[in-house]
Coordinates of C-alpha atoms in Angstrom, one line a residue:
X1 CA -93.8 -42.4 -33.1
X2 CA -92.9 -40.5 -36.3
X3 CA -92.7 -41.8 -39.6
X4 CA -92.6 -40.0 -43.1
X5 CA -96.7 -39.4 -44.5
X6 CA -98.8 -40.5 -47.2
X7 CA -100.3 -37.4 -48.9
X8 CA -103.9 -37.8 -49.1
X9 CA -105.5 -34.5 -50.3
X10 CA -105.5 -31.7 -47.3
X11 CA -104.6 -34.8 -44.7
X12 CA -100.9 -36.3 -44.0
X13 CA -101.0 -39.4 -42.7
X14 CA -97.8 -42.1 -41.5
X15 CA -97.2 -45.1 -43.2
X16 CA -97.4 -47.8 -40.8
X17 CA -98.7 -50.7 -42.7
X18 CA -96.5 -53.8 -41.4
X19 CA -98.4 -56.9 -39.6
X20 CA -97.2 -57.5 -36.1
X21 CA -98.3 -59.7 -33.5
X22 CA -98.1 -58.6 -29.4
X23 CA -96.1 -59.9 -27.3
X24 CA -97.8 -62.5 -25.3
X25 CA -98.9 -61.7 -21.2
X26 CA -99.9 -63.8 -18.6
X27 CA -97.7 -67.3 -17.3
X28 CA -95.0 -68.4 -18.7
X29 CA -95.8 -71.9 -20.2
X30 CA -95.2 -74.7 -18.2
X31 CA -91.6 -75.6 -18.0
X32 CA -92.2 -79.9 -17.6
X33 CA -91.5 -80.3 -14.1
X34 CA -93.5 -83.3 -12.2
X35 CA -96.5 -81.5 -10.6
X36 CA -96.6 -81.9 -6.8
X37 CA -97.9 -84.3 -4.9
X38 CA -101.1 -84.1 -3.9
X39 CA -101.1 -82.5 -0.3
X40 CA -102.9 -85.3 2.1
X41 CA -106.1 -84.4 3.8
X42 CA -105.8 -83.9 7.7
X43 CA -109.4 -82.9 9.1
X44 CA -107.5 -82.0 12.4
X45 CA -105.9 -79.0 10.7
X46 CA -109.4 -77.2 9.2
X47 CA -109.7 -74.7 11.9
X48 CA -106.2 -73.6 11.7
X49 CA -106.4 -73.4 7.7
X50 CA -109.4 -71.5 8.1
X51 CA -107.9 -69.5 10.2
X52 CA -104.2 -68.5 8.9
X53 CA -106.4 -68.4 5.7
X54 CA -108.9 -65.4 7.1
X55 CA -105.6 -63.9 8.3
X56 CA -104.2 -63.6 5.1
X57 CA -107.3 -62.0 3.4
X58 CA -107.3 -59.6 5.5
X59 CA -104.3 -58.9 5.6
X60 CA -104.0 -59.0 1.5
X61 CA -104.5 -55.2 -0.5
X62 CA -107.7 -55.2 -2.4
X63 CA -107.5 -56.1 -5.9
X64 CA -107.6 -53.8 -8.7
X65 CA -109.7 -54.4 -11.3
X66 CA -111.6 -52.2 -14.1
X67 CA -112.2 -52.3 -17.4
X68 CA -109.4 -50.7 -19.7
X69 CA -111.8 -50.3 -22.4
X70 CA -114.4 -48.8 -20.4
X71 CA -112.0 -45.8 -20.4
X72 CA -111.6 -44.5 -23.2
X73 CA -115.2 -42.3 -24.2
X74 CA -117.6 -43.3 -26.7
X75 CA -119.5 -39.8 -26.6
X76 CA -118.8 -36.6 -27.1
X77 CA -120.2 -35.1 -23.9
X78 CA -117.7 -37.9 -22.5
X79 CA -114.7 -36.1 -24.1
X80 CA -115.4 -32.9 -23.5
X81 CA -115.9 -33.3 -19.6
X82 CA -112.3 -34.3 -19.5
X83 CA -111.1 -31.0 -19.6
X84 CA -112.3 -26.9 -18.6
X85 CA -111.7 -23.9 -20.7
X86 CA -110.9 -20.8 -18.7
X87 CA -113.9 -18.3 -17.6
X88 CA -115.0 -15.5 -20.1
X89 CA -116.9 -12.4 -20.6
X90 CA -120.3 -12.4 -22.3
X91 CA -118.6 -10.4 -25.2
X92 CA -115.5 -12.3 -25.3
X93 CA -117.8 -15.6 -25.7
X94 CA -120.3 -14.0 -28.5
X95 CA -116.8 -13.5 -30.7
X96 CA -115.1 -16.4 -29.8
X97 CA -118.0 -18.5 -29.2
X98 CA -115.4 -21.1 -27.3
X99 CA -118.4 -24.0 -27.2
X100 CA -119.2 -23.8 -30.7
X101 CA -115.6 -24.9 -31.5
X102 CA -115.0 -27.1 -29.0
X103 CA -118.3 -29.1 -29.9
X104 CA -117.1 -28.9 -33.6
X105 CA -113.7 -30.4 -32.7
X106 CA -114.4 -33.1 -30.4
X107 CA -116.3 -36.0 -31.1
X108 CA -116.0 -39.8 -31.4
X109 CA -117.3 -40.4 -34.9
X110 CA -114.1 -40.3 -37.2
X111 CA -110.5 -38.7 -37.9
X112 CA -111.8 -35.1 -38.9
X113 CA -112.1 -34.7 -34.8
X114 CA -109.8 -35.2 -31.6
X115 CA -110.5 -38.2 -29.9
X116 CA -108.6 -41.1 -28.1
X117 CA -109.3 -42.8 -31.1
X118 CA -111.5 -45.8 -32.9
X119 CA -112.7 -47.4 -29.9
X120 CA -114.0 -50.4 -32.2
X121 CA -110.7 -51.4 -32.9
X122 CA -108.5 -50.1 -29.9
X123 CA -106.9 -52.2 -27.0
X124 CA -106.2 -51.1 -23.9
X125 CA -104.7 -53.2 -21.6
X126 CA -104.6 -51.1 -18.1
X127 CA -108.2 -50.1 -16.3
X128 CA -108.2 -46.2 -15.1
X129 CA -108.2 -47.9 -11.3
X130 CA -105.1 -49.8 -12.3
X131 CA -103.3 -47.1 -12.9
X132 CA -104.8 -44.4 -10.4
X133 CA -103.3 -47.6 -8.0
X134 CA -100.3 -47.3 -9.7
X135 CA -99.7 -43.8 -8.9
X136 CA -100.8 -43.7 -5.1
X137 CA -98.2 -42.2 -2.8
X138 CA -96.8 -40.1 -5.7
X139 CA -97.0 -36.5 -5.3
X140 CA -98.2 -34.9 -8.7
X141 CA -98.2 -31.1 -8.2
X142 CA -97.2 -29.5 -4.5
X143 CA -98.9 -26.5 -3.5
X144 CA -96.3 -24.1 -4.0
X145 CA -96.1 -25.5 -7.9
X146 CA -99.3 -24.9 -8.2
X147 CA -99.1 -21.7 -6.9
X148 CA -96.2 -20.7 -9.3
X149 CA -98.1 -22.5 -12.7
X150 CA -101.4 -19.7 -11.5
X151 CA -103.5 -22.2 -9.7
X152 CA -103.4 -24.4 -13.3
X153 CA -103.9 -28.1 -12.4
X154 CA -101.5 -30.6 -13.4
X155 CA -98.7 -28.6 -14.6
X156 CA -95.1 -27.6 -12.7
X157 CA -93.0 -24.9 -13.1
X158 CA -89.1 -25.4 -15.2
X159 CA -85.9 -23.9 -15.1
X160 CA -82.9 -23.7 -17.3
X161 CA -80.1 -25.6 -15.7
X162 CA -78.2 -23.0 -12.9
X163 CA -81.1 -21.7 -12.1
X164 CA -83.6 -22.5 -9.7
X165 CA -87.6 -22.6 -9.1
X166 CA -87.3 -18.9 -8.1
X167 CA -85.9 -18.4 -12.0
X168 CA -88.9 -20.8 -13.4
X169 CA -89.8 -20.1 -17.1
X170 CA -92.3 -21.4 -17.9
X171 CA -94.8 -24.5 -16.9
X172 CA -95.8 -27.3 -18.1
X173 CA -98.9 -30.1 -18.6
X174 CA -97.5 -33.1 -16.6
X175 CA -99.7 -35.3 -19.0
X176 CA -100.2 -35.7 -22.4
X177 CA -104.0 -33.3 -23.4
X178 CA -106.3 -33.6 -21.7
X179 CA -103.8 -33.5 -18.7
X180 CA -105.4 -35.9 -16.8
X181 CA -104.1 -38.6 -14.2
X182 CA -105.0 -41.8 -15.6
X183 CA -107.4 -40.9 -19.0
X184 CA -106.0 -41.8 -22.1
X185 CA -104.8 -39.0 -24.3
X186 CA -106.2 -37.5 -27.2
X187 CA -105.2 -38.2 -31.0
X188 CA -106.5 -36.6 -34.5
X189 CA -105.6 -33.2 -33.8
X190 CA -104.5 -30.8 -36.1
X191 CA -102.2 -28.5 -34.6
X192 CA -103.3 -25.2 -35.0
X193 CA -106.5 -26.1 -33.5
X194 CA -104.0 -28.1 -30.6
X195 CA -103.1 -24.7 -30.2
X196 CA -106.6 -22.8 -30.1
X197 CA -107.4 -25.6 -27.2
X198 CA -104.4 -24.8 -25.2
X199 CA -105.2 -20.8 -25.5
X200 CA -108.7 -21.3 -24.2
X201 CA -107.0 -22.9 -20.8
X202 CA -105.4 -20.1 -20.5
X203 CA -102.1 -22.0 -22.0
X204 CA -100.4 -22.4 -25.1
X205 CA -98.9 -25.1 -27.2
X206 CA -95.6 -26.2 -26.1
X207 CA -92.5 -25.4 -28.0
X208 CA -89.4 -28.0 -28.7
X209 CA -87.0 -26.2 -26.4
X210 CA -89.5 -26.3 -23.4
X211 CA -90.0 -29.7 -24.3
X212 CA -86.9 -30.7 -24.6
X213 CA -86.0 -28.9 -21.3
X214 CA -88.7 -30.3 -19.2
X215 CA -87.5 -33.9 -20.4
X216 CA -83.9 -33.7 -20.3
X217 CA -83.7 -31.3 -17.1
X218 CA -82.5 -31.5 -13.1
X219 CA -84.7 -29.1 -11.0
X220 CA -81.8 -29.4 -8.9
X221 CA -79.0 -28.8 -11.4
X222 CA -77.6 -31.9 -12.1
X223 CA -75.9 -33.1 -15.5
X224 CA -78.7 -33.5 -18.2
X225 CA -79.9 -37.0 -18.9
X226 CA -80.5 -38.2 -22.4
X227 CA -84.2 -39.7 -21.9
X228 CA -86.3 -38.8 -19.4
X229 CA -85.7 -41.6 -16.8
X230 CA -82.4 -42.2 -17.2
X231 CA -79.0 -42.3 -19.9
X232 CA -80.0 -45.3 -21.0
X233 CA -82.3 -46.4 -23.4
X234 CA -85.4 -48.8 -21.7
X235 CA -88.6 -50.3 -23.6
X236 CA -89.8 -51.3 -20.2
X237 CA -89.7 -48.3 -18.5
X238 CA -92.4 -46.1 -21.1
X239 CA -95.4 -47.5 -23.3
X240 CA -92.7 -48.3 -25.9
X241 CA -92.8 -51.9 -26.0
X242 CA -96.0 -52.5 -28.2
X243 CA -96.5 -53.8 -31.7
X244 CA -99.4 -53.1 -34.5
X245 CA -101.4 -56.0 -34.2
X246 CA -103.0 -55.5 -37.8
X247 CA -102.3 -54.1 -40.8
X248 CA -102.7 -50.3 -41.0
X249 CA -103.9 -49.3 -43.8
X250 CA -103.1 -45.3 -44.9
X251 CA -104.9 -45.0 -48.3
X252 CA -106.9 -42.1 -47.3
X253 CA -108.6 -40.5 -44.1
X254 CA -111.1 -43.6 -43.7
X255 CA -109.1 -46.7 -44.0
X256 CA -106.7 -45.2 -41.5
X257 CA -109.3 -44.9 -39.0
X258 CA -110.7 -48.2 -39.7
X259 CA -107.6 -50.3 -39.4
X260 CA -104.9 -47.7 -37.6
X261 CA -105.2 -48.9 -34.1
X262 CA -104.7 -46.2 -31.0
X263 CA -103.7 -48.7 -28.5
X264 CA -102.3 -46.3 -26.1
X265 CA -102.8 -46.8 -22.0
X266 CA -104.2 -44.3 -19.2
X267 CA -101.4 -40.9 -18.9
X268 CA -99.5 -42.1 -15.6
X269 CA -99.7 -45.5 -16.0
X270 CA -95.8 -46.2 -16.3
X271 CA -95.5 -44.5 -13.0
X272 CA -91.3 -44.6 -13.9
X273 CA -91.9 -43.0 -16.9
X274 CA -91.2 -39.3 -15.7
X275 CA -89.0 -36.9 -15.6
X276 CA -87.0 -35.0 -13.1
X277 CA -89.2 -32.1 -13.3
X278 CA -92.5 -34.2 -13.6
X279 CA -93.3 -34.6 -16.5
X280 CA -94.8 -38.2 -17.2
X281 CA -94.8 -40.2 -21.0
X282 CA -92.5 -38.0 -22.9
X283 CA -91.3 -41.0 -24.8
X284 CA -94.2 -43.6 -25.6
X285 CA -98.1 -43.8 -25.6
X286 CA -99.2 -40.9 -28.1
X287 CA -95.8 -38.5 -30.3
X288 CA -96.6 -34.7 -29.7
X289 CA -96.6 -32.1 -31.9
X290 CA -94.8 -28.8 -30.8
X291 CA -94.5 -25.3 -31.9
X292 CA -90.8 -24.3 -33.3
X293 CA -89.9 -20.6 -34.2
X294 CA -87.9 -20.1 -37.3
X295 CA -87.5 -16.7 -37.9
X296 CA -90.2 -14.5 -37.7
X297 CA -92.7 -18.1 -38.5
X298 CA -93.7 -20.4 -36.0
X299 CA -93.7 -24.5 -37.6
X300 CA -94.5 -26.9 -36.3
X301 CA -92.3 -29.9 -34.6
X302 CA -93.2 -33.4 -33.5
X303 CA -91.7 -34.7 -30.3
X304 CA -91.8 -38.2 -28.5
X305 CA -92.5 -41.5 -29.5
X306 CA -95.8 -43.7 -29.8
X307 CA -97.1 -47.0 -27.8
X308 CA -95.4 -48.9 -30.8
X309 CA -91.8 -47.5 -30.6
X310 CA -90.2 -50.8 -30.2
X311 CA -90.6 -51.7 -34.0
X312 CA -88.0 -48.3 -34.5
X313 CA -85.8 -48.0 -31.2
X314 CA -82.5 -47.3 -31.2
X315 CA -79.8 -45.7 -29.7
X316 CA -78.1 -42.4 -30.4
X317 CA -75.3 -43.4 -33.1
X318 CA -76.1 -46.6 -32.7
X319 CA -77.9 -49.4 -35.4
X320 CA -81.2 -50.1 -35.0
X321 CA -82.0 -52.3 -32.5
X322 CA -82.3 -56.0 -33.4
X323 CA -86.1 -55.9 -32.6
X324 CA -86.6 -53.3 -35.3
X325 CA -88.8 -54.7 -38.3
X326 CA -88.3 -51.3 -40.3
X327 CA -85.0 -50.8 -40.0
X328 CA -84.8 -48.1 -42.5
X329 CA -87.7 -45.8 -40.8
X330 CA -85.7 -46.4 -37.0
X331 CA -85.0 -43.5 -35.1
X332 CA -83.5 -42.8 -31.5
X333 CA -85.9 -40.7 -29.1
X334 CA -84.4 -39.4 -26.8
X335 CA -85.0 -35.9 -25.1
X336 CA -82.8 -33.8 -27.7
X337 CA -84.3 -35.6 -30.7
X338 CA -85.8 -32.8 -33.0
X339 CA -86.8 -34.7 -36.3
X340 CA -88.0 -32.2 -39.2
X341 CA -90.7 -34.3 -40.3
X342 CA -94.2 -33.4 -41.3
X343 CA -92.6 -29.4 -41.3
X344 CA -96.1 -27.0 -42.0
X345 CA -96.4 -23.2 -41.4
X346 CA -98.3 -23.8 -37.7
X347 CA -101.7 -21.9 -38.7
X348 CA -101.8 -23.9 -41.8
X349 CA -100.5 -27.3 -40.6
X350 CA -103.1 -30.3 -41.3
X351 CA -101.0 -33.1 -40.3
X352 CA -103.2 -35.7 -37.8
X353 CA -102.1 -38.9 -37.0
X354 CA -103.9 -42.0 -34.6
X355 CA -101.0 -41.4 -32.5
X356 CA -100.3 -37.9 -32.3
X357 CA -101.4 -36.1 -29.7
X358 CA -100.2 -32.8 -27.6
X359 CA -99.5 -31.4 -24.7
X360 CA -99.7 -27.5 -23.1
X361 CA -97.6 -25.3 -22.0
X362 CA -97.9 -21.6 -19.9
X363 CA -95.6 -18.6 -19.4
X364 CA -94.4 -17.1 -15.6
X365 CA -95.3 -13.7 -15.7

């Protein structure tokens, strides 16, 4: 989700400071119907009970539990073993040093790293086995994608519209960094070291059009569709329908991460939420920022949506949605929304948020 920042000395922060409650889960409440009657004890029919009742447990899928919480990492060994940089030489490592900088960016002990945020005050509501369940029967990457991204897990090759895989430009993460089926993404990173992470994979950070293109796009060369999943928008659909649950407070750096909440959900976990091309949660769970060329200067652009769109959707051209509490901050988010918010020359860009993450992107030779 995107929202105008709070200046507070080199960091930009959103202002998001409006107390919401969830939405309840579980049963709906009793609607005042007379219970049933009490079924009446036959002892003739225990073995048959016992039977049709060992029938269907058999028969029934195993449940899926897990702990959502217990996803998210606490350490920052934990972190780090989420993703690999590519190989390098003994020279290119002494003036690079790659694990210096990735042990200085990552960690779980504040916003001046990338994390999945303050575990203390997050919620997760989906377990990693819920959603690895979720996804089961769902081819992620075929071989010969794989193939065409240079053996680069997780990502699949797109095309301009007329075109077809043979004509791919360029490939893409299918998941939010760290590009992982069923981890939860990463938030507090400031883009130009977004950027340094995606060049030590071998990638690069995404740009607007690509993004735009992988969301929007038919790999078979249909009409474009306005959102990823459809023409029409759908808070179901993503990890859009989600509300603050406390004040967040954006005085400076600290308060936000002691109050801002990063309730976001394992990347796959809305199995619908996906585009044509494959690309899953390009509307919902963590915005993203991009890269945009202007000129002969590269800025950077902010893409997507967060967990907690609902309290902004709308349509294109259309008022807010009655939901909307901030009706003057709402905004539509669809695939061909390009918002010039939080605008910094890319190298120089400091803007982190508690739900802004990023995702990668890689050239076809």
């Amino acid at each position: 989700m995107l929202l105008r920042p709070l200046s507070i000395g080199s960091c930009f922060l959103f202002a998001a400071t409006v107390l919401l409650s969830c939405r309840p889960n579980g049963p709906a409440p009793h609607d005042g119907a007379p219970p049933s009657p009490a079924p009446t004890y036959d002892a003739s029919a225990d073995a048959v009970d016992a039977a049709t009742t060992a029938l269907l447990d058999a028969a029934a899928p195993e449940p899926v539990a897990g702990d959502p919480m217990a996803n998210q990492k606490d350490t920052q060994d934990g972190l780090l073993s989420l993703f690999a940089i590519k190989p390098f030489t003994e020279e290119e490592k002494a003036r690079i040093h790659p694990d210096l900088f990735l042990h200085r960016m990552f960690d779980v002990t504040g916003p001046s790293h990338a994390n999945q945020g303050n575990k203390e005050i997050a919620q997760h509501k989906i377990s990693k086995e819920q959603c690895l369940a979720g996804l089961k029967g769902i081819t992620l990457q075929t071989p010969e994608q794989k193939e065409k991204c240079g053996g680069a897990e997780n990502m699949v090759p797109v095309w301009q519209k007329g075109k077809d895989g043979k004509d791919a430009w360029f490939c893409v993460d299918i998941f939010e960094f760290p590009n992982k089926a069923c981890e939860l993404p990463m938030v507090w990173t400031q883009p130009p070291l977004a950027k340094k992470v995606c060049e030590l994979q071998g990638k690069r950070l995404c740009s607007d059009i690509e993004w735009n293109m992988a969301c929007r796009g038919d790999p078979a060369g249909g009409p474009d569709q306005r959102y990823a999943y459809g023409d029409k928008l759908d808070l179901e659909i993503c990890h859009t329908n989600l509300r603050h649950r406390q004040p967040c407070v954006v005085q400076n750096s600290g308060t936000t991460w002691k109050t801002c909440t990063t309730d976001t959900e394992p990347s796959g976990a809305y199995p619908k939420c996906r585009s044509r091309f494959g690309v899953f949660d390009q509307h919902g769970n963590v915005a993203e920022v991009m890269m945009r060329r202007e000129g002969d200067k590269i800025f950077t652009q902010l893409k997507g949506s967060a967990w907690f769109y609902v309290e902004l959707a709308k349509e294109p051209k259309e008022p807010p949605f009655p939901t909307t509490t901030n009706k003057a901050g709402a905004y539509n988010d669809d695939c061909n929304f390009d918002p010039r918010w939080h605008v910094e020359e890319l190298e120089k860009a400091m803007h982190v948020n508690y739900h802004l993450g990023f995702r990668c992107c890689k050239t076809i030779p």
